[in-house]
């Protein structure tokens, strides 16, 4: 389905490159079908050398080229970008936005047209094709548009579909989540170092433990609590460590982290709406 679609990635930073690279690595499309833009020419030279796609600093050109426009700029750059390209946008073009906090309604209002809009919240492991993404559709998007977005995001990991009011929760869980896991890897490593392991070995063991445990949950579909019980011997080492984690409040701490990040995401989204006189 995607092979014939022309896709413009506007903003070729971490995420823009991860998404276009993911599509090419998965051989879902050819470099001729992709055009990448950025305001930095040196960045585009890197992208072009690595992925053999056409690049330009001219966003008008990119919009004229595309069937699908993927918005990959930072939230603060979006309004200006949409003002710049809105007259070039044709009604039939699908707009996919990965811009945090910007609703489909805001995008439709900024453009002033009834384009199908799909909003996505990916996360940084997209860079290694292990993203946890969620998407929602705007008022004018149909199943066919959702399917295209799922295919693009599916090239870099797992994709869930949610209603738009849950996108802030997605931000608080999987959008911000990699940072929580990096802290856990770092802390486990420190524990190993404190007890005598060389840091490089401790880092590798901690990292692989997180990766392997996640893989076991994903592949077996066994509830994490059951998997935990399976590795907890009566009177053994793990149950004592679990008691420490429970007493130190690991669970409520992580639950509160997701709650706090979700609330902050809501707050930032409202601020953006207010700033643009849309509330
Ligand atoms: N990174 C994440 O973990 C993550 C997760 C979920 C969602 N997102 C969302 O993904 C979006 C991109 O994030 P990122 O980490 O890829 O950011 P990034 O690395 O800063 O990439 C954005 C790129 O767009 C360029 N740009 C700015 N204005 C532009 C314009 N008018 N036309 C074309 N290019 C322009 C930027 O250039 P300059 O650097 O020169 O400004 C930069 O190279 C953000 O909206 C973010 O909310 C990111």
Short mmCIF file of C-alpha atoms and ligand atoms in Angstrom, two decimals:
data_model
loop_
_atom_site.label_atom_id
_atom_site.label_comp_id
_atom_site.label_asym_id
_atom_site.label_seq_id
_atom_site.Cartn_x
_atom_site.Cartn_y
_atom_site.Cartn_z
CA UNK A 1 0.00 0.00 0.00
CA UNK A 2 2.75 2.45 0.92
CA UNK A 3 5.04 1.70 -1.96
CA UNK A 4 3.43 4.24 -4.25
CA UNK A 5 2.97 6.95 -1.60
CA UNK A 6 5.31 9.91 -1.57
CA UNK A 7 6.23 10.82 1.99
CA UNK A 8 7.70 14.13 3.15
CA UNK A 9 9.36 14.25 6.56
CA UNK A 10 9.41 17.83 7.77
CA UNK A 11 12.12 18.09 10.42
CA UNK A 12 14.95 15.57 10.15
CA UNK A 13 16.11 15.38 13.75
CA UNK A 14 16.24 12.25 15.91
CA UNK A 15 12.68 11.21 15.21
CA UNK A 16 12.42 12.25 11.57
CA UNK A 17 15.52 10.21 10.77
CA UNK A 18 14.34 7.24 12.87
CA UNK A 19 11.04 7.12 10.99
CA UNK A 20 12.38 7.49 7.48
CA UNK A 21 15.26 5.13 8.26
CA UNK A 22 12.82 2.59 9.70
CA UNK A 23 10.73 2.60 6.53
CA UNK A 24 13.80 2.08 4.36
CA UNK A 25 15.33 -0.62 6.57
CA UNK A 26 12.02 -2.49 6.50
CA UNK A 27 11.99 -2.04 2.71
CA UNK A 28 8.47 -0.66 2.86
CA UNK A 29 9.38 2.00 0.35
CA UNK A 30 12.23 3.24 -1.83
CA UNK A 31 14.39 6.31 -1.21
CA UNK A 32 12.77 7.96 -4.31
CA UNK A 33 9.46 8.07 -2.43
CA UNK A 34 10.91 10.02 0.47
CA UNK A 35 11.81 13.65 0.80
CA UNK A 36 13.29 15.02 4.02
CA UNK A 37 13.52 18.65 5.07
CA UNK A 38 15.27 20.54 7.82
CA UNK A 39 16.39 24.07 8.45
CA UNK A 40 19.99 22.87 8.80
CA UNK A 41 21.74 22.04 5.57
CA UNK A 42 24.53 20.06 7.29
CA UNK A 43 21.92 17.82 8.89
CA UNK A 44 20.33 17.20 5.49
CA UNK A 45 23.70 16.30 3.99
CA UNK A 46 24.09 13.63 6.68
CA UNK A 47 20.59 12.26 6.02
CA UNK A 48 21.14 12.23 2.28
CA UNK A 49 24.51 10.47 2.55
CA UNK A 50 23.16 7.84 4.90
CA UNK A 51 19.74 7.10 3.41
CA UNK A 52 20.03 8.23 -0.23
CA UNK A 53 16.76 10.16 0.02
CA UNK A 54 16.18 13.56 -1.56
CA UNK A 55 16.51 16.43 0.88
CA UNK A 56 15.66 20.10 0.80
CA UNK A 57 15.46 23.10 3.11
CA UNK A 58 12.38 24.17 1.15
CA UNK A 59 9.22 23.01 2.95
CA UNK A 60 6.97 24.24 0.10
CA UNK A 61 8.75 21.86 -2.26
CA UNK A 62 8.30 19.01 0.23
CA UNK A 63 4.55 19.60 0.52
CA UNK A 64 4.14 19.69 -3.27
CA UNK A 65 6.01 16.38 -3.53
CA UNK A 66 4.03 14.48 -0.89
CA UNK A 67 0.94 12.32 -0.49
CA UNK A 68 1.76 12.01 3.19
CA UNK A 69 3.31 14.81 5.26
CA UNK A 70 4.98 13.75 8.50
CA UNK A 71 5.51 16.63 10.92
CA UNK A 72 8.63 15.98 13.02
CA UNK A 73 9.59 19.41 14.38
CA UNK A 74 9.59 20.50 18.03
CA UNK A 75 6.25 21.81 19.41
CA UNK A 76 7.50 25.40 19.59
CA UNK A 77 8.41 25.34 15.87
CA UNK A 78 5.10 23.91 14.64
CA UNK A 79 2.87 26.98 14.44
CA UNK A 80 5.36 28.88 12.30
CA UNK A 81 5.90 25.84 10.10
CA UNK A 82 2.17 25.36 9.49
CA UNK A 83 1.76 29.07 8.71
CA UNK A 84 4.56 28.64 6.19
CA UNK A 85 3.07 25.61 4.40
CA UNK A 86 -0.71 25.94 4.83
CA UNK A 87 -1.27 27.47 1.39
CA UNK A 88 0.64 24.61 -0.24
CA UNK A 89 -1.30 21.86 1.54
CA UNK A 90 -3.90 20.08 -0.62
CA UNK A 91 -7.09 18.68 0.92
CA UNK A 92 -6.25 15.08 0.02
CA UNK A 93 -2.89 14.99 1.78
CA UNK A 94 -2.59 12.93 4.93
CA UNK A 95 -0.87 14.78 7.75
CA UNK A 96 0.83 12.69 10.40
CA UNK A 97 2.12 14.59 13.41
CA UNK A 98 4.48 13.26 16.05
CA UNK A 99 4.66 16.66 17.73
CA UNK A 100 4.06 16.30 21.48
CA UNK A 101 1.10 18.13 22.96
CA UNK A 102 -0.36 19.38 19.68
CA UNK A 103 -3.88 18.07 19.11
CA UNK A 104 -5.38 17.10 15.75
CA UNK A 105 -7.85 19.98 16.22
CA UNK A 106 -4.98 22.44 16.62
CA UNK A 107 -3.36 21.19 13.41
CA UNK A 108 -6.62 21.42 11.44
CA UNK A 109 -7.22 24.92 12.82
CA UNK A 110 -3.69 26.11 12.02
CA UNK A 111 -3.96 24.81 8.46
CA UNK A 112 -7.58 25.91 8.05
CA UNK A 113 -8.39 22.85 5.92
CA UNK A 114 -10.14 19.52 6.42
CA UNK A 115 -7.15 17.29 5.84
CA UNK A 116 -7.05 13.90 7.50
CA UNK A 117 -4.75 14.22 10.52
CA UNK A 118 -3.25 11.36 12.51
CA UNK A 119 -1.45 12.21 15.74
CA UNK A 120 1.25 9.89 16.99
CA UNK A 121 3.27 9.68 20.19
CA UNK A 122 6.32 7.51 19.49
CA UNK A 123 9.28 7.16 21.83
CA UNK A 124 13.04 7.34 21.40
CA UNK A 125 13.68 3.58 20.97
CA UNK A 126 12.28 4.21 17.46
CA UNK A 127 15.96 4.82 16.67
CA UNK A 128 16.59 1.07 17.16
CA UNK A 129 13.20 -0.03 15.75
CA UNK A 130 11.77 -0.76 19.21
CA UNK A 131 9.43 2.18 19.67
CA UNK A 132 6.29 1.99 21.74
CA UNK A 133 3.94 4.30 19.84
CA UNK A 134 0.30 5.17 20.16
CA UNK A 135 -1.79 7.03 17.64
CA UNK A 136 -5.20 8.63 17.39
CA UNK A 137 -7.14 9.99 14.45
CA UNK A 138 -8.54 13.46 14.01
CA UNK A 139 -12.05 14.40 12.88
CA UNK A 140 -11.36 14.07 9.15
CA UNK A 141 -9.22 10.91 9.18
CA UNK A 142 -10.64 7.56 8.06
CA UNK A 143 -9.48 3.98 8.58
CA UNK A 144 -7.33 4.14 5.45
CA UNK A 145 -5.35 7.03 6.95
CA UNK A 146 -4.96 5.22 10.25
CA UNK A 147 -3.68 2.17 8.35
CA UNK A 148 -1.02 4.24 6.56
CA UNK A 149 0.17 5.77 9.83
CA UNK A 150 0.24 2.34 11.48
CA UNK A 151 2.39 1.03 8.67
CA UNK A 152 4.88 3.90 8.96
CA UNK A 153 5.09 3.65 12.75
CA UNK A 154 4.98 -0.15 12.64
CA UNK A 155 8.32 -0.05 10.80
CA UNK A 156 9.99 1.22 13.98
CA UNK A 157 8.19 -0.78 16.67
CA UNK A 158 4.84 -1.52 18.26
CA UNK A 159 1.79 0.69 17.67
CA UNK A 160 -1.39 1.04 19.73
CA UNK A 161 -4.53 2.95 18.77
CA UNK A 162 -6.12 5.13 21.46
CA UNK A 163 -8.66 7.93 21.64
CA UNK A 164 -7.16 11.41 21.59
CA UNK A 165 -8.04 12.14 25.23
CA UNK A 166 -5.59 9.37 26.21
CA UNK A 167 -2.59 10.79 24.35
CA UNK A 168 -1.39 12.61 27.48
CA UNK A 169 -1.37 9.31 29.37
CA UNK A 170 0.62 7.75 26.55
CA UNK A 171 3.07 10.64 26.87
CA UNK A 172 3.35 10.03 30.62
CA UNK A 173 3.87 6.29 30.21
CA UNK A 174 5.74 5.41 27.03
CA UNK A 175 6.71 8.87 25.72
CA UNK A 176 8.61 9.78 28.87
CA UNK A 177 9.07 6.14 29.92
CA UNK A 178 12.53 5.53 28.42
CA UNK A 179 13.95 8.06 30.93
CA UNK A 180 12.46 6.07 33.82
CA UNK A 181 14.01 2.86 32.51
CA UNK A 182 17.41 4.52 31.96
CA UNK A 183 17.34 5.54 35.63
CA UNK A 184 16.51 1.97 36.63
CA UNK A 185 19.39 0.60 34.53
CA UNK A 186 21.74 3.17 36.02
CA UNK A 187 20.63 2.42 39.59
CA UNK A 188 20.91 -1.35 39.13
CA UNK A 189 24.39 -0.80 37.72
CA UNK A 190 25.34 1.29 40.75
CA UNK A 191 24.09 -1.51 42.98
CA UNK A 192 26.35 -3.96 41.16
CA UNK A 193 29.31 -1.59 41.40
CA UNK A 194 28.67 -1.01 45.10
CA UNK A 195 28.81 -4.73 45.66
CA UNK A 196 32.05 -5.11 43.70
CA UNK A 197 31.32 -5.60 40.00
CA UNK A 198 33.36 -3.63 37.45
CA UNK A 199 31.10 -0.88 36.01
CA UNK A 200 31.22 -2.07 32.41
CA UNK A 201 30.15 -5.57 33.38
CA UNK A 202 27.46 -4.23 35.74
CA UNK A 203 26.07 -1.97 32.98
CA UNK A 204 25.88 -4.83 30.49
CA UNK A 205 24.22 -7.14 33.03
CA UNK A 206 21.67 -4.50 34.10
CA UNK A 207 20.84 -3.58 30.50
CA UNK A 208 20.41 -7.15 29.36
CA UNK A 209 18.29 -7.92 32.44
CA UNK A 210 15.84 -5.14 31.52
CA UNK A 211 15.82 -6.15 27.85
CA UNK A 212 15.45 -9.87 28.51
CA UNK A 213 12.74 -9.43 31.15
CA UNK A 214 10.72 -7.17 28.84
CA UNK A 215 11.12 -9.67 26.00
CA UNK A 216 9.85 -12.50 28.20
CA UNK A 217 6.71 -10.52 29.09
CA UNK A 218 6.14 -9.60 25.46
CA UNK A 219 6.72 -13.07 24.04
CA UNK A 220 5.00 -15.24 26.65
CA UNK A 221 2.07 -12.90 27.45
CA UNK A 222 2.40 -14.21 31.02
CA UNK A 223 1.37 -11.61 33.62
CA UNK A 224 4.50 -9.91 35.05
CA UNK A 225 3.42 -10.84 38.58
CA UNK A 226 3.45 -14.54 37.61
CA UNK A 227 6.91 -14.21 36.07
CA UNK A 228 8.08 -12.53 39.27
CA UNK A 229 6.62 -15.37 41.36
CA UNK A 230 8.45 -17.91 39.16
CA UNK A 231 11.84 -16.43 40.07
CA UNK A 232 11.10 -16.01 43.77
CA UNK A 233 12.40 -18.96 45.80
CA UNK A 234 11.11 -19.33 49.38
CA UNK A 235 13.66 -17.82 51.77
CA UNK A 236 15.89 -16.87 48.82
CA UNK A 237 17.62 -13.73 47.63
CA UNK A 238 14.93 -12.33 45.32
CA UNK A 239 12.12 -12.23 47.89
CA UNK A 240 14.31 -10.23 50.26
CA UNK A 241 15.10 -7.76 47.48
CA UNK A 242 11.38 -7.54 46.67
CA UNK A 243 10.64 -6.66 50.30
CA UNK A 244 13.15 -3.79 50.00
CA UNK A 245 11.51 -2.55 46.79
CA UNK A 246 8.03 -2.72 48.34
CA UNK A 247 9.14 -0.95 51.54
CA UNK A 248 10.88 1.76 49.50
CA UNK A 249 7.71 2.29 47.48
CA UNK A 250 8.86 1.28 44.00
CA UNK A 251 5.32 0.64 42.74
CA UNK A 252 3.59 3.82 43.97
CA UNK A 253 6.67 5.77 42.89
CA UNK A 254 6.35 4.58 39.28
CA UNK A 255 2.57 4.99 39.32
CA UNK A 256 3.00 8.57 40.54
CA UNK A 257 5.68 9.23 37.91
CA UNK A 258 3.21 8.34 35.14
CA UNK A 259 0.48 10.39 36.85
CA UNK A 260 2.72 13.45 37.20
CA UNK A 261 4.03 13.27 33.63
CA UNK A 262 0.47 12.81 32.30
CA UNK A 263 -0.75 15.87 34.21
CA UNK A 264 2.21 17.90 32.95
CA UNK A 265 1.49 16.82 29.39
CA UNK A 266 -2.15 17.98 29.81
CA UNK A 267 -0.95 21.27 31.26
CA UNK A 268 1.51 21.89 28.40
CA UNK A 269 -1.10 21.03 25.80
CA UNK A 270 -3.57 23.50 27.37
CA UNK A 271 -0.87 26.16 27.48
CA UNK A 272 -0.19 25.62 23.77
CA UNK A 273 -3.91 25.92 23.03
CA UNK A 274 -4.13 29.08 25.09
CA UNK A 275 -1.06 30.57 23.45
CA UNK A 276 -2.66 30.02 20.08
CA UNK A 277 -6.08 31.31 21.21
CA UNK A 278 -7.78 27.97 20.65
CA UNK A 279 -9.28 27.25 24.07
N1 LIG B 1 12.69 12.52 20.88
C1 LIG B 1 11.71 11.88 21.51
O1 LIG B 1 11.92 11.05 22.42
C2 LIG B 1 10.29 12.11 21.11
C3 LIG B 1 9.30 11.23 21.55
C4 LIG B 1 7.98 11.45 21.15
C5 LIG B 1 7.67 12.55 20.34
N2 LIG B 1 8.66 13.39 19.96
C6 LIG B 1 8.31 14.54 19.15
O2 LIG B 1 9.00 14.48 17.93
C7 LIG B 1 9.26 15.78 17.47
C8 LIG B 1 10.70 15.83 16.99
O3 LIG B 1 11.55 15.48 18.08
P1 LIG B 1 13.10 15.24 17.84
O4 LIG B 1 13.65 14.68 19.09
O5 LIG B 1 13.31 14.52 16.54
O6 LIG B 1 13.57 16.77 17.69
P2 LIG B 1 14.85 17.33 16.94
O7 LIG B 1 15.94 16.33 16.98
O8 LIG B 1 15.09 18.70 17.48
O9 LIG B 1 14.36 17.43 15.41
C9 LIG B 1 13.60 18.47 14.88
C10 LIG B 1 14.32 18.95 13.64
O10 LIG B 1 13.47 19.82 12.91
C11 LIG B 1 14.23 20.95 12.50
N3 LIG B 1 13.32 22.07 12.24
C12 LIG B 1 12.94 23.07 13.06
N4 LIG B 1 12.09 23.90 12.42
C13 LIG B 1 11.94 23.41 11.16
C14 LIG B 1 11.21 23.84 10.02
N5 LIG B 1 10.44 24.95 10.04
N6 LIG B 1 11.29 23.11 8.88
C15 LIG B 1 12.05 21.99 8.84
N7 LIG B 1 12.77 21.54 9.89
C16 LIG B 1 12.73 22.24 11.03
C17 LIG B 1 15.15 21.17 13.67
O11 LIG B 1 16.24 22.01 13.33
P3 LIG B 1 16.94 22.84 14.55
O12 LIG B 1 17.51 21.81 15.48
O13 LIG B 1 17.98 23.66 13.87
O14 LIG B 1 15.84 23.64 15.20
C18 LIG B 1 15.59 19.74 13.97
O15 LIG B 1 16.65 19.31 13.15
C19 LIG B 1 8.98 16.74 18.63
O16 LIG B 1 7.81 17.48 18.37
C20 LIG B 1 8.74 15.85 19.81
O17 LIG B 1 7.69 16.34 20.62
C21 LIG B 1 9.96 13.19 20.31
#
